[in-house]
Coordinates of C-alpha atoms in Angstrom, one line a residue:
Chain A
X20 CA -60.6 72.0 -61.4
X21 CA -61.5 73.6 -58.1
X22 CA -64.5 71.4 -57.6
X23 CA -62.3 68.3 -58.2
X24 CA -60.0 69.5 -55.4
X25 CA -62.9 70.4 -53.1
X26 CA -64.3 66.9 -53.5
X27 CA -61.2 65.7 -51.7
X28 CA -61.2 68.5 -49.1
X29 CA -61.6 66.1 -46.2
X30 CA -58.4 64.2 -47.1
X31 CA -56.4 67.3 -48.2
X32 CA -57.3 68.9 -44.9
X33 CA -54.9 66.6 -43.1
X34 CA -52.6 65.5 -45.9
X35 CA -51.4 69.1 -46.8
X36 CA -49.8 69.7 -43.4
X37 CA -48.6 66.1 -43.2
X38 CA -46.6 66.5 -46.5
X39 CA -45.5 70.0 -45.6
X40 CA -43.9 68.8 -42.3
X41 CA -41.0 66.8 -43.8
X42 CA -40.5 69.5 -46.5
X43 CA -39.5 71.9 -43.7
X44 CA -36.7 69.6 -42.7
X45 CA -35.7 68.7 -46.2
X46 CA -35.2 72.3 -47.2
X47 CA -33.6 73.1 -43.9
X48 CA -34.0 76.9 -44.3
X49 CA -35.9 78.5 -41.4
X50 CA -37.5 81.3 -43.4
X51 CA -38.6 78.9 -46.1
X52 CA -39.9 76.6 -43.4
X53 CA -41.9 79.4 -41.9
X54 CA -43.4 80.2 -45.4
X55 CA -44.3 76.5 -46.0
X56 CA -45.9 76.3 -42.5
X57 CA -47.9 79.4 -43.1
X58 CA -49.0 78.2 -46.6
X59 CA -50.0 74.7 -45.4
X60 CA -51.9 76.0 -42.4
X61 CA -53.8 78.6 -44.5
X62 CA -54.7 75.9 -47.0
X63 CA -56.0 73.7 -44.1
X64 CA -58.0 76.6 -42.8
X65 CA -59.5 77.2 -46.2
X66 CA -60.6 73.6 -46.5
X67 CA -62.0 73.7 -42.9
X68 CA -64.0 76.8 -43.7
X69 CA -65.4 75.1 -46.8
X70 CA -66.3 71.9 -44.8
X71 CA -68.0 74.0 -42.2
X72 CA -70.1 75.9 -44.8
X73 CA -71.1 72.5 -46.3
X74 CA -72.2 71.0 -43.0
X75 CA -73.7 73.9 -41.2
X76 CA -77.3 72.9 -42.3
X77 CA -76.9 69.6 -40.6
X78 CA -75.8 67.5 -43.6
X79 CA -73.1 64.9 -43.3
X80 CA -70.2 64.4 -45.6
X81 CA -68.8 60.8 -45.8
X82 CA -65.4 60.5 -47.5
X83 CA -64.0 57.1 -48.3
X84 CA -60.3 57.2 -47.8
X85 CA -58.5 55.5 -50.8
X86 CA -61.9 54.6 -52.2
X87 CA -62.5 51.7 -49.7
X88 CA -66.1 51.7 -48.6
X89 CA -66.8 51.9 -44.9
X90 CA -67.2 50.1 -42.5
X91 CA -64.2 48.1 -43.8
X92 CA -62.3 51.1 -45.1
X93 CA -61.4 54.1 -43.1
X94 CA -64.1 56.8 -43.4
X95 CA -63.7 60.5 -42.8
X96 CA -67.1 61.6 -41.6
X97 CA -67.8 65.3 -41.3
X98 CA -70.9 66.8 -39.6
X99 CA -71.5 70.1 -38.0
X100 CA -69.8 68.9 -34.8
X101 CA -66.4 68.2 -36.1
X102 CA -66.5 70.7 -38.9
X103 CA -66.8 73.4 -36.2
X104 CA -63.9 71.9 -34.3
X105 CA -61.9 71.6 -37.5
X106 CA -62.5 75.2 -38.2
X107 CA -61.3 76.3 -34.8
X108 CA -58.1 74.2 -35.0
X109 CA -57.2 75.1 -38.5
X110 CA -57.9 78.9 -38.2
X111 CA -56.0 79.1 -34.9
X112 CA -53.3 77.1 -36.5
X113 CA -53.0 79.6 -39.3
X114 CA -52.9 82.6 -36.9
X115 CA -50.3 80.8 -34.8
X116 CA -48.2 80.1 -37.8
X117 CA -48.2 83.8 -38.6
X118 CA -47.4 84.7 -35.0
X119 CA -44.7 82.1 -34.6
X120 CA -42.0 83.7 -36.8
X121 CA -41.1 86.6 -34.4
X122 CA -42.0 84.8 -31.2
X123 CA -39.6 81.8 -31.6
X124 CA -36.9 84.2 -32.7
X125 CA -36.3 85.0 -29.1
X126 CA -37.2 81.8 -27.4
X127 CA -35.8 79.0 -29.6
X128 CA -32.3 78.5 -30.9
X129 CA -32.4 79.5 -34.6
X130 CA -30.8 76.1 -35.5
X131 CA -33.9 74.4 -34.2
X132 CA -36.4 76.5 -36.0
X133 CA -37.0 74.1 -38.9
X134 CA -37.7 71.3 -36.3
X135 CA -40.1 73.6 -34.5
X136 CA -42.1 74.1 -37.8
X137 CA -42.0 70.4 -38.5
X138 CA -43.3 69.5 -35.1
X139 CA -45.9 72.2 -35.3
X140 CA -47.2 70.9 -38.7
X141 CA -47.3 67.3 -37.4
X142 CA -49.2 68.5 -34.4
X143 CA -51.7 70.3 -36.6
X144 CA -52.0 67.2 -38.8
X145 CA -52.7 65.0 -35.7
X146 CA -55.3 67.4 -34.3
X147 CA -57.1 67.8 -37.6
X148 CA -57.0 64.0 -38.2
X149 CA -58.4 63.2 -34.7
X150 CA -61.3 65.5 -35.4
X151 CA -62.1 64.5 -39.0
X152 CA -61.9 60.7 -38.8
X153 CA -64.8 58.4 -38.4
X154 CA -62.7 55.4 -37.4
X155 CA -62.0 54.7 -33.8
X156 CA -58.5 53.3 -34.1
X157 CA -57.6 56.1 -36.5
X158 CA -58.4 58.5 -33.6
X159 CA -55.7 56.8 -31.5
X160 CA -53.1 57.0 -34.3
X161 CA -53.7 60.7 -34.9
X162 CA -53.9 61.4 -31.2
X163 CA -50.5 59.9 -30.8
X164 CA -49.1 61.9 -33.8
X165 CA -50.3 65.1 -32.2
X166 CA -49.2 64.1 -28.7
X167 CA -45.7 63.0 -29.7
X168 CA -45.2 66.3 -31.6
X169 CA -46.6 68.2 -28.6
X170 CA -44.0 66.7 -26.3
X171 CA -41.3 67.8 -28.7
X172 CA -42.8 71.3 -28.9
X173 CA -43.0 71.6 -25.1
X174 CA -39.4 70.4 -24.7
X175 CA -38.2 73.2 -27.2
X176 CA -38.9 75.6 -24.3
X177 CA -35.7 74.3 -22.7
X178 CA -33.8 77.1 -24.5
X179 CA -35.5 79.6 -22.1
X180 CA -36.1 77.4 -19.0
X181 CA -34.7 73.9 -18.4
X182 CA -37.8 72.9 -16.6
X183 CA -39.5 72.5 -20.0
X184 CA -37.7 69.2 -20.3
X185 CA -39.2 67.7 -17.2
X186 CA -42.5 69.2 -18.0
X187 CA -42.4 67.5 -21.4
X188 CA -41.2 64.2 -19.8
X189 CA -44.1 64.2 -17.3
X190 CA -46.5 65.1 -20.1
X191 CA -45.2 62.2 -22.1
X192 CA -45.7 59.7 -19.3
X193 CA -49.2 60.9 -18.5
X194 CA -50.2 61.3 -22.1
X195 CA -49.0 57.8 -23.0
X196 CA -50.9 56.3 -20.1
X197 CA -54.0 58.2 -21.3
X198 CA -53.6 57.0 -24.9
X199 CA -53.0 53.4 -23.8
X200 CA -56.2 53.4 -21.7
X201 CA -58.0 54.7 -24.8
X202 CA -56.6 51.8 -26.9
X203 CA -57.7 49.3 -24.2
X204 CA -61.2 50.7 -24.5
X205 CA -61.1 50.5 -28.3
X206 CA -59.9 46.9 -28.0
X207 CA -62.9 45.9 -25.8
X208 CA -65.2 47.6 -28.3
X209 CA -63.6 45.7 -31.1
X210 CA -63.9 42.4 -29.2
X211 CA -67.6 43.1 -28.6
X212 CA -68.6 44.3 -32.1
X213 CA -65.9 43.3 -34.6
X214 CA -65.8 46.8 -36.1
X215 CA -63.9 50.0 -35.7
X216 CA -66.1 52.4 -37.8
X217 CA -67.8 54.8 -35.4
X218 CA -71.2 54.8 -37.1
X219 CA -71.1 51.0 -37.4
X220 CA -70.0 50.7 -33.8
X221 CA -72.9 52.8 -32.6
X222 CA -75.4 50.6 -34.5
X223 CA -73.9 47.3 -33.2
X224 CA -73.6 48.6 -29.7
X225 CA -77.3 49.6 -29.8
X226 CA -78.3 46.2 -31.0
X227 CA -76.3 44.4 -28.2
X228 CA -77.7 46.5 -25.4
X229 CA -76.0 47.0 -22.0
X230 CA -73.3 44.6 -20.8
X231 CA -70.3 44.6 -18.6
X232 CA -67.6 44.6 -21.4
X233 CA -69.2 47.7 -22.8
X234 CA -69.2 49.5 -19.5
X235 CA -65.5 48.6 -19.0
X236 CA -64.7 49.9 -22.5
X237 CA -66.6 53.1 -21.7
X238 CA -64.7 53.7 -18.5
X239 CA -61.3 53.1 -20.1
X240 CA -62.1 55.5 -23.0
X241 CA -63.5 58.0 -20.5
X242 CA -60.4 58.0 -18.3
X243 CA -58.0 57.9 -21.2
X244 CA -59.6 60.9 -22.9
X245 CA -60.1 62.6 -19.5
X246 CA -56.3 62.6 -19.1
X247 CA -55.8 64.2 -22.6
X248 CA -58.4 66.9 -22.0
X249 CA -57.0 67.7 -18.5
X250 CA -60.2 66.9 -16.7
X251 CA -59.8 67.7 -13.0
X252 CA -58.0 65.8 -11.2
X253 CA -56.2 64.4 -14.3
X254 CA -54.8 67.8 -15.2
X255 CA -51.5 67.6 -13.4
X256 CA -49.4 67.6 -16.6
X257 CA -51.0 70.8 -17.9
X258 CA -49.7 73.7 -15.7
X259 CA -46.0 72.8 -16.2
X260 CA -46.4 72.0 -19.9
X261 CA -48.1 75.4 -20.6
X262 CA -45.8 77.4 -18.4
X263 CA -42.5 76.2 -19.7
X264 CA -43.3 75.6 -23.3
X265 CA -42.3 78.3 -25.8
X266 CA -45.0 81.0 -25.7
X267 CA -46.3 80.2 -29.2
X268 CA -46.7 76.6 -28.3
X269 CA -48.7 77.6 -25.2
X270 CA -51.0 79.6 -27.5
X271 CA -51.5 76.7 -29.8
X272 CA -52.0 74.1 -27.1
X273 CA -54.3 76.2 -25.0
X274 CA -56.5 77.0 -28.0
X275 CA -56.6 73.6 -29.7
X276 CA -55.3 70.5 -28.0
X277 CA -57.7 70.2 -25.1
X278 CA -60.6 71.3 -27.3
X279 CA -59.9 68.4 -29.7
X280 CA -59.8 66.0 -26.7
X281 CA -63.2 67.4 -25.6
X282 CA -64.5 66.7 -29.1
X283 CA -63.3 63.1 -28.9
X284 CA -65.1 62.8 -25.6
X285 CA -68.3 64.2 -27.1
X286 CA -68.1 61.9 -30.1
X287 CA -67.6 58.8 -28.0
X288 CA -70.2 59.7 -25.3
X289 CA -72.9 60.6 -27.7
X290 CA -72.4 59.0 -31.1
X291 CA -70.6 55.8 -30.2
X292 CA -72.0 54.9 -26.7
X293 CA -75.3 56.6 -27.4
X294 CA -77.4 53.5 -26.5
X295 CA -77.2 53.2 -22.7
X296 CA -78.4 56.5 -21.3
X297 CA -78.6 55.1 -17.8
X298 CA -75.0 54.1 -17.1
X299 CA -73.5 57.1 -19.0
X300 CA -75.9 59.6 -17.4
X301 CA -75.0 58.2 -14.0
X302 CA -71.3 58.5 -14.7
X303 CA -71.6 62.0 -16.0
X304 CA -74.0 63.3 -13.3
X305 CA -72.4 61.7 -10.3
X306 CA -68.8 62.0 -11.3
X307 CA -68.3 64.7 -13.9
X308 CA -70.6 67.3 -12.6
X309 CA -68.9 67.5 -9.1
X310 CA -65.4 67.3 -10.7
X311 CA -66.3 70.1 -13.1
X312 CA -67.5 72.2 -10.2
X313 CA -64.4 71.5 -8.2
X314 CA -62.2 72.3 -11.2
X315 CA -64.1 75.7 -11.6
X316 CA -63.3 76.7 -8.0
X317 CA -60.1 74.9 -7.0
X318 CA -58.2 75.8 -10.2
X319 CA -59.5 79.4 -10.2
X320 CA -58.3 79.8 -6.6
X321 CA -54.9 78.3 -7.4
X322 CA -54.7 80.7 -10.3
X323 CA -55.2 83.6 -8.0
X324 CA -52.0 82.7 -6.1
X325 CA -49.7 82.2 -9.1
X326 CA -46.8 84.6 -9.6
X327 CA -46.2 83.5 -13.2
X328 CA -48.7 84.8 -15.8
X329 CA -48.5 81.7 -18.0
X330 CA -49.0 79.4 -15.1
X331 CA -52.0 81.5 -14.0
X332 CA -53.6 81.2 -17.4
X333 CA -52.8 77.4 -17.4
X334 CA -54.8 76.9 -14.2
X335 CA -57.5 79.1 -15.5
X336 CA -57.7 76.7 -18.5
X337 CA -58.4 73.8 -16.2
X338 CA -61.2 75.8 -14.7
X339 CA -62.6 76.7 -18.1
X340 CA -62.5 73.1 -19.2
X341 CA -64.7 72.6 -16.1
X342 CA -67.3 74.8 -17.6
X343 CA -67.3 72.9 -20.9
X344 CA -67.6 69.6 -19.1
X345 CA -70.3 70.9 -16.9
X346 CA -72.3 72.0 -20.0
X347 CA -71.8 68.6 -21.6
X348 CA -72.7 66.5 -18.5
X349 CA -76.0 68.4 -18.1
X350 CA -77.1 66.1 -21.0
X351 CA -79.7 68.5 -22.4
X352 CA -79.6 70.5 -25.6
X353 CA -78.9 73.9 -24.0
X354 CA -76.1 72.4 -22.0
X355 CA -74.5 70.7 -25.0
X356 CA -74.9 73.9 -27.0
X357 CA -73.2 75.9 -24.1
X358 CA -70.4 73.4 -24.0
X359 CA -69.7 73.5 -27.7
X360 CA -70.0 77.4 -27.8
X361 CA -67.6 77.6 -24.9
X362 CA -65.2 75.3 -26.7
X363 CA -65.0 77.9 -29.5
X364 CA -65.1 81.0 -27.3
X365 CA -62.5 79.7 -24.9
X366 CA -60.2 78.8 -27.7
X367 CA -60.4 82.3 -29.0
X368 CA -60.1 84.0 -25.6
X369 CA -57.2 81.8 -24.3
X370 CA -55.4 82.1 -27.6
X371 CA -55.5 85.9 -27.4
X372 CA -54.4 85.9 -23.8
X373 CA -51.4 83.6 -24.4
X374 CA -50.5 85.6 -27.5
X375 CA -50.4 88.8 -25.4
X376 CA -48.2 87.0 -22.8
X377 CA -46.0 85.8 -25.7
X378 CA -45.4 89.4 -26.7
X379 CA -44.5 90.4 -23.1
X380 CA -42.0 87.5 -23.0
X381 CA -40.6 88.6 -26.4
X382 CA -39.9 92.2 -25.2
X383 CA -39.0 91.8 -21.5
X384 CA -38.0 88.1 -21.4
X385 CA -40.3 87.2 -18.4
X386 CA -43.8 86.3 -17.8
X387 CA -43.7 86.9 -14.0
X388 CA -46.5 89.3 -13.0
X389 CA -44.1 91.4 -10.9
X390 CA -41.9 92.0 -14.0
X391 CA -44.9 93.2 -15.9
X392 CA -45.4 96.2 -13.7
X393 CA -46.1 99.3 -15.8
X394 CA -46.2 97.4 -19.1
X395 CA -49.6 99.0 -19.8
X396 CA -47.9 102.3 -20.8
X397 CA -44.9 100.7 -22.5
X398 CA -46.7 98.1 -24.7
X399 CA -50.2 99.7 -25.0
X400 CA -51.5 97.4 -27.8
X401 CA -50.6 94.1 -26.2
X402 CA -51.7 95.2 -22.7
X403 CA -55.1 96.4 -24.1
X404 CA -55.4 93.1 -25.9
X405 CA -54.8 91.2 -22.6
X406 CA -57.5 93.3 -20.9
X407 CA -60.1 92.8 -23.6
X408 CA -59.5 89.1 -23.7
X409 CA -59.4 89.0 -19.9
X410 CA -62.8 90.5 -19.8
X411 CA -64.0 87.7 -22.0
X412 CA -62.5 85.2 -19.6
X413 CA -64.5 86.7 -16.8
X414 CA -67.6 86.7 -18.9
X415 CA -68.4 90.4 -19.1
X416 CA -71.4 91.3 -21.4
X417 CA -70.5 92.1 -25.1
X418 CA -67.7 89.5 -25.0
X419 CA -67.7 85.9 -26.2
X420 CA -67.3 84.6 -22.6
X421 CA -70.6 86.2 -21.6
X422 CA -72.4 84.3 -24.4
X423 CA -71.0 81.0 -23.2
X424 CA -71.9 81.6 -19.6
X425 CA -75.3 82.9 -20.6
X426 CA -76.1 79.6 -22.4
X427 CA -74.6 77.6 -19.6
X428 CA -76.6 79.3 -16.9
X429 CA -79.8 78.9 -19.0
X430 CA -79.0 75.2 -19.3
X431 CA -78.6 74.7 -15.6
X432 CA -81.9 76.6 -15.0
X433 CA -83.6 74.3 -17.5
X434 CA -82.5 71.4 -15.4
X435 CA -83.9 73.2 -12.3
X436 CA -80.3 73.2 -10.9
X437 CA -80.3 76.8 -9.7
X438 CA -77.4 76.1 -7.3
X439 CA -75.2 75.2 -10.3
X440 CA -76.1 78.6 -11.8
X441 CA -75.0 80.2 -8.6
X442 CA -71.7 78.3 -8.6
X443 CA -71.0 79.4 -12.2
X444 CA -71.5 83.0 -11.2
X445 CA -69.4 82.5 -8.1
X446 CA -66.5 81.0 -9.9
X447 CA -66.6 83.8 -12.5
X448 CA -66.0 86.2 -9.6
X449 CA -62.8 84.3 -8.9
X450 CA -61.8 85.0 -12.5
X451 CA -62.3 88.8 -11.8
X452 CA -59.7 88.5 -9.0
X453 CA -57.0 86.8 -11.0
X454 CA -57.5 89.0 -14.1
X455 CA -57.6 92.1 -11.9
X456 CA -54.2 91.3 -10.3
X457 CA -52.6 91.4 -13.7
X458 CA -54.4 94.6 -14.8
X459 CA -53.4 96.3 -11.6
X460 CA -49.8 95.4 -12.1
X461 CA -49.9 96.4 -15.8
X462 CA -51.6 99.8 -15.4
X463 CA -51.4 101.0 -11.8
X464 CA -48.0 99.9 -10.6
X465 CA -44.8 102.0 -11.3
X466 CA -42.8 100.6 -14.2
X467 CA -40.2 98.1 -13.0
X468 CA -37.7 99.1 -15.7
X469 CA -36.2 102.5 -16.4
X470 CA -35.2 101.7 -19.9
X471 CA -38.1 102.1 -22.3
X472 CA -39.6 98.8 -23.6
X473 CA -40.3 98.8 -27.4
X474 CA -43.7 98.0 -28.7
X475 CA -44.4 94.5 -29.8
X476 CA -43.7 93.7 -33.5
X477 CA -46.6 94.0 -35.9
X478 CA -46.5 90.4 -36.8
X479 CA -47.5 89.6 -33.2
X480 CA -49.9 92.5 -32.7
X481 CA -52.0 91.6 -35.8
X482 CA -52.8 88.0 -35.0
X483 CA -53.4 88.8 -31.3
X484 CA -55.9 91.6 -32.2
X485 CA -57.6 89.3 -34.8
X486 CA -58.2 86.9 -31.9
X487 CA -59.3 89.7 -29.6
X488 CA -61.7 91.2 -32.2
X489 CA -63.0 87.7 -32.9
X490 CA -63.8 87.3 -29.2
X491 CA -65.6 90.6 -29.2
X492 CA -67.4 89.9 -32.5
X493 CA -68.7 86.6 -31.3
X494 CA -69.8 88.3 -28.1
X495 CA -72.1 90.6 -30.1
X496 CA -73.0 88.6 -33.2
X497 CA -73.6 85.1 -32.1
X498 CA -75.2 83.9 -35.3
X499 CA -72.3 81.7 -36.5
X500 CA -71.3 80.2 -33.2
X501 CA -74.8 79.6 -31.9
X502 CA -76.0 78.1 -35.2
X503 CA -73.0 75.8 -35.5
X504 CA -73.2 74.8 -31.8
X505 CA -77.0 74.2 -31.8
X506 CA -76.8 72.1 -35.1
X507 CA -74.0 70.2 -33.5
X508 CA -75.9 69.6 -30.3
X509 CA -79.0 68.5 -32.3
X510 CA -76.9 65.9 -34.2
X511 CA -75.3 64.6 -31.0
X512 CA -78.7 64.3 -29.3
X513 CA -80.2 62.6 -32.3
X514 CA -77.4 60.1 -32.1
X515 CA -78.3 59.2 -28.5
X516 CA -82.1 59.8 -28.6
X517 CA -81.9 61.6 -25.3
X518 CA -85.6 62.5 -25.7
X519 CA -86.6 58.9 -24.8
X520 CA -84.6 58.9 -21.6
X521 CA -86.7 58.6 -18.5
X522 CA -84.2 60.5 -16.3
X523 CA -85.1 64.0 -17.5
X524 CA -86.7 66.4 -15.1
X525 CA -90.5 66.5 -15.4
X526 CA -91.7 69.8 -16.8
X527 CA -88.4 70.8 -18.3
X528 CA -88.1 70.3 -22.1
X529 CA -86.0 67.2 -22.5
X530 CA -84.1 68.2 -25.6
X531 CA -84.8 71.8 -26.1
X532 CA -87.5 73.1 -28.3
Chain B
X14 CA -70.9 34.3 -10.1
X15 CA -68.7 32.1 -8.0
X16 CA -69.8 29.0 -9.9
X17 CA -68.1 30.6 -12.9
X18 CA -65.0 31.2 -11.0
X19 CA -63.6 27.7 -11.1
X20 CA -60.1 26.7 -12.0
X21 CA -61.1 25.9 -15.5
X22 CA -62.5 29.5 -15.8
X23 CA -59.1 30.8 -14.7
X24 CA -57.2 28.5 -17.1
X25 CA -59.4 29.3 -20.1
X26 CA -58.8 33.0 -19.7
X27 CA -55.1 32.7 -18.8
X28 CA -54.1 35.1 -21.6
X29 CA -56.2 37.8 -20.0
X30 CA -54.7 37.1 -16.5
X31 CA -51.2 37.5 -18.0
X32 CA -52.2 40.7 -19.6
X33 CA -53.7 42.1 -16.4
X34 CA -50.6 41.1 -14.4
X35 CA -48.2 42.5 -16.9
X36 CA -50.2 45.7 -17.2
X37 CA -50.3 46.3 -13.5
X38 CA -46.6 45.6 -13.1
X39 CA -45.9 48.2 -15.8
X40 CA -48.2 50.8 -14.3
X41 CA -46.8 50.2 -10.8
X42 CA -43.3 50.7 -12.1
X43 CA -44.3 54.0 -13.7
X44 CA -45.9 55.3 -10.5
X45 CA -43.4 53.9 -7.9
X46 CA -40.0 54.3 -9.5
X47 CA -38.1 57.6 -9.3
X48 CA -35.6 56.8 -12.0
X49 CA -36.7 58.2 -15.3
X50 CA -35.4 55.4 -17.4
X51 CA -37.1 52.8 -15.2
X52 CA -40.4 54.7 -15.7
X53 CA -40.0 54.4 -19.4
X54 CA -39.4 50.7 -19.0
X55 CA -42.6 50.4 -16.9
X56 CA -44.4 52.4 -19.6
X57 CA -43.2 49.9 -22.2
X58 CA -44.4 46.9 -20.1
X59 CA -47.7 48.6 -19.8
X60 CA -48.0 49.1 -23.5
X61 CA -46.8 45.6 -24.3
X62 CA -49.6 44.2 -22.2
X63 CA -52.1 46.0 -24.3
X64 CA -50.4 44.7 -27.5
X65 CA -50.8 41.2 -26.1
X66 CA -54.5 41.8 -25.3
X67 CA -55.1 42.7 -28.9
X68 CA -53.0 39.9 -30.3
X69 CA -54.6 37.2 -28.2
X70 CA -58.1 38.4 -29.1
X71 CA -57.5 37.9 -32.8
X72 CA -55.9 34.4 -32.3
X73 CA -57.9 31.3 -32.9
X74 CA -56.5 28.0 -31.6
X75 CA -55.2 26.0 -34.5
X76 CA -55.7 29.0 -36.8
X77 CA -53.0 29.8 -39.4
X78 CA -51.9 33.0 -40.9
X79 CA -54.7 34.5 -43.2
X80 CA -53.2 33.4 -46.5
X81 CA -55.4 32.1 -49.4
X82 CA -54.6 28.4 -49.7
X83 CA -57.5 27.3 -51.8
X84 CA -58.8 25.2 -49.0
X85 CA -62.3 26.5 -48.0
X86 CA -62.1 24.9 -44.5
X87 CA -58.9 26.6 -43.6
X88 CA -59.1 28.1 -40.1
X89 CA -57.3 31.4 -39.8
X90 CA -56.7 34.0 -37.2
X91 CA -58.3 37.5 -37.5
X92 CA -55.5 39.6 -39.0
X93 CA -57.0 43.0 -38.2
X94 CA -56.1 43.2 -34.5
X95 CA -52.6 42.1 -35.4
X96 CA -52.2 44.8 -38.0
X97 CA -53.6 47.4 -35.6
X98 CA -50.9 46.4 -33.1
X99 CA -48.2 46.8 -35.7
X100 CA -49.3 50.5 -35.8
X101 CA -49.4 50.6 -32.0
X102 CA -45.9 49.1 -31.8
X103 CA -44.6 51.9 -34.0
X104 CA -46.2 54.4 -31.8
X105 CA -44.7 52.7 -28.8
X106 CA -41.2 52.8 -30.3
X107 CA -41.6 56.5 -31.1
X108 CA -42.8 57.2 -27.6
X109 CA -39.8 55.3 -26.1
X110 CA -37.3 57.0 -28.3
X111 CA -38.7 60.4 -27.5
X112 CA -38.8 59.6 -23.8
X113 CA -35.2 58.5 -23.8
X114 CA -34.1 61.5 -25.9
X115 CA -35.7 63.7 -23.3
X116 CA -33.9 61.9 -20.5
X117 CA -30.6 62.5 -22.3
X118 CA -31.4 66.2 -22.4
X119 CA -32.5 66.2 -18.7
X120 CA -29.2 64.5 -17.7
X121 CA -27.2 67.2 -19.6
X122 CA -29.0 70.0 -17.8
X123 CA -29.7 68.6 -14.4
X124 CA -26.9 66.1 -14.0
X125 CA -29.2 63.5 -12.7
X126 CA -32.1 61.3 -13.8
X127 CA -33.6 60.7 -10.3
X128 CA -36.9 62.3 -9.9
X129 CA -36.5 63.5 -6.3
X130 CA -33.1 65.1 -7.1
X131 CA -34.6 66.9 -10.1
X132 CA -37.5 68.1 -7.9
X133 CA -34.9 69.6 -5.4
X134 CA -33.1 71.4 -8.2
X135 CA -36.4 72.8 -9.5
X136 CA -37.3 74.0 -6.1
X137 CA -34.0 75.7 -5.9
X138 CA -34.7 77.5 -9.2
X139 CA -38.1 78.5 -7.9
X140 CA -36.6 80.0 -4.8
X141 CA -34.0 81.9 -6.7
X142 CA -36.7 83.3 -9.0
X143 CA -38.9 84.6 -6.3
X144 CA -36.0 86.0 -4.3

C-alpha cells in the first residue's frame, strides 16, 4: 500500500496542496482550514523528504504524468538539485503553516482567514510544481500559480497597513513582466527545437550549436527569472512586498519564493543551455558578478539606514541573493556548491528572523526598531532567536551562515579572485552593523512601554526555534547540506561539461576534485 | 546583413514586426502611464503580443485545424503553441482580474488611482510614522 503511494510521490507532492486549497474555501471554517493546511503541508514535506532520500546518491527519478511518455508528455524529473529545493520549500511550508494560526489572528480579518489558507496552499503548490517539473512551459504555469497567489497574500497585509495594496499591485506588474519575458524565451526555444521537455531541449540545443535565436532566448529567460528572484537591480518590488505583507507571508516568501526562482535560473543556465559555455560564461562573469557584488554592498548599506525591521531584513535578502548569484556565476564546482548551500542556509536563517519579527508584531503591533526597545527582557525567547539567527546572517562560526561563506570564499580563492573574497568579508561586516543596531535596541535601550509585554505564544516560539536550531545544527554538522549541495553541483556540471571549457584559470581545478 | 534587409524580408516577417510593435507599445504604457488601470491595459497589450508570437509560429499558410480527415496530404497547423496560449490566456485573464481587484481596493483606501497621488499619500504616512 505505502509503496504504491510512494511510487506516485512526485505527483502527490503538488497534487495534495492543490486539492486541499479549494477544500479550505468549501468548508469555510477557519480552524478547519488551518488543520487542512497543516495536514497538506506536512504530507508534502514527507514526500519531499522521501524524494530527497531517494536522489541524494545522484540518481534521477523520472515520473510520467498521466502515463504519457516524455518528451511528448509532461515529465516530473527529480534529481538531487530539485529534491533539495523541494525539501526546503515543503519543510518551511509545514513550519509556516504551524506558525500561521496565531500570527494571522492579529494581522488578518478573521473573515479572510480561509482565503489566506487557500492562497497559501496554492502558493505552495506553485512553488513545488516549479521545482519538480521537467517541462519548460509547465514551469511558467506553476510560476504564475505561485505568483498570483503571492500577490493575494501580500495584499492581505492591507488589514494592518494600506500600503500592502500598492506593494501587491507593483509586484503584480513587475512579476507579470518577468513571467512574460520568460514565456517569450520559452517561445524562442520552442521555435528553435520543437520541444518543451528540458532534457530533450538540452540535447537538441547541444546538437544545434550556437546561434542568435538561442542567445535571445537565453537573455529573455535570464531577465525574466532575474525579476522573479530579485536580482539587483530588478529587486524593486521586493522591499515593499516583504515589509507590508502579513508577517507570516514575509516568512514564507523570504524563505522560499526567491529560492525557487534561483533554482529555475540554475536549471536553465546549466541543464537547458548547457551547450554554449562561452556566451553564458561571458554574461555571468561580466554582468552577474558585478551586479552580485553591488547587491551585496548597496543593499546592505541601505539596510543599515532602515527604521523598519521587516524592511531592513528585506534589503538584507537582496544582499544575500547577491551571495548566491556570486557563487553560481563563478562557474566552478565549489562556487555552485556554495550557492546551493547558501540557498538552504539563507532560507532557514531568514525564515527564523522573519518569524521572530512576526512575534514582535503579534505582541506590540509594530516592527519599527524604535518600538522594539527593551523587548529583549520582555520577550526573551523571541529576542534570543533573533540574535541567534542574526549571527547566522553575519556568518559567525558555528552557524549555518559561516558554512556558506566559507565555501564561497574558498570558491573565489580557487578562481584566484582574492579581491572577491575580500569583498565578501567586507560586506559581511556591513551585516554586523545592521544586526547590531537591532540587538542594541532590544537589549541595551530602556523599554519603550511601561506596561509589561507578554511572551509570544508557544505555537510561534516552537517553529521559530526549530528554524534557529536548524541554522545552528547545519552550522556544526554540515553532512546533509554539503552532500546534497555537492551532489547537486556535480549533476549540474555534468550537464554542462564545464571541464571542457577553455576559459578556466590555469592551475586551478576546473570542476573540483 | 543589409542584403537580407530588403523589403521582401520585412514583408515576409510582418507578423514578427507586428508582435514587436505591439509588445513595445504595451511595455511603454506600463512604464509611462500613472493611471493604474491604464497600466493594466498596457500589461494586457504586452501579453497579447506574446500570444500572437506563439500563435503565428505554429501557423502554416494554407494549413487547416489539426483534425483527422483521412487525407494523408492534409496540411495542418501545429496545435501545440495554440494550446499553450490557451493556458497563457487563462493566466493573463487571472492576472488582469487580480490587478483590477487590487485597483478597486486601492481606490477604496486611497481615494485615487493615480500613481503620483498615491505616492504623495504614502509619503504622508511615512512622515506621520517617523514623527
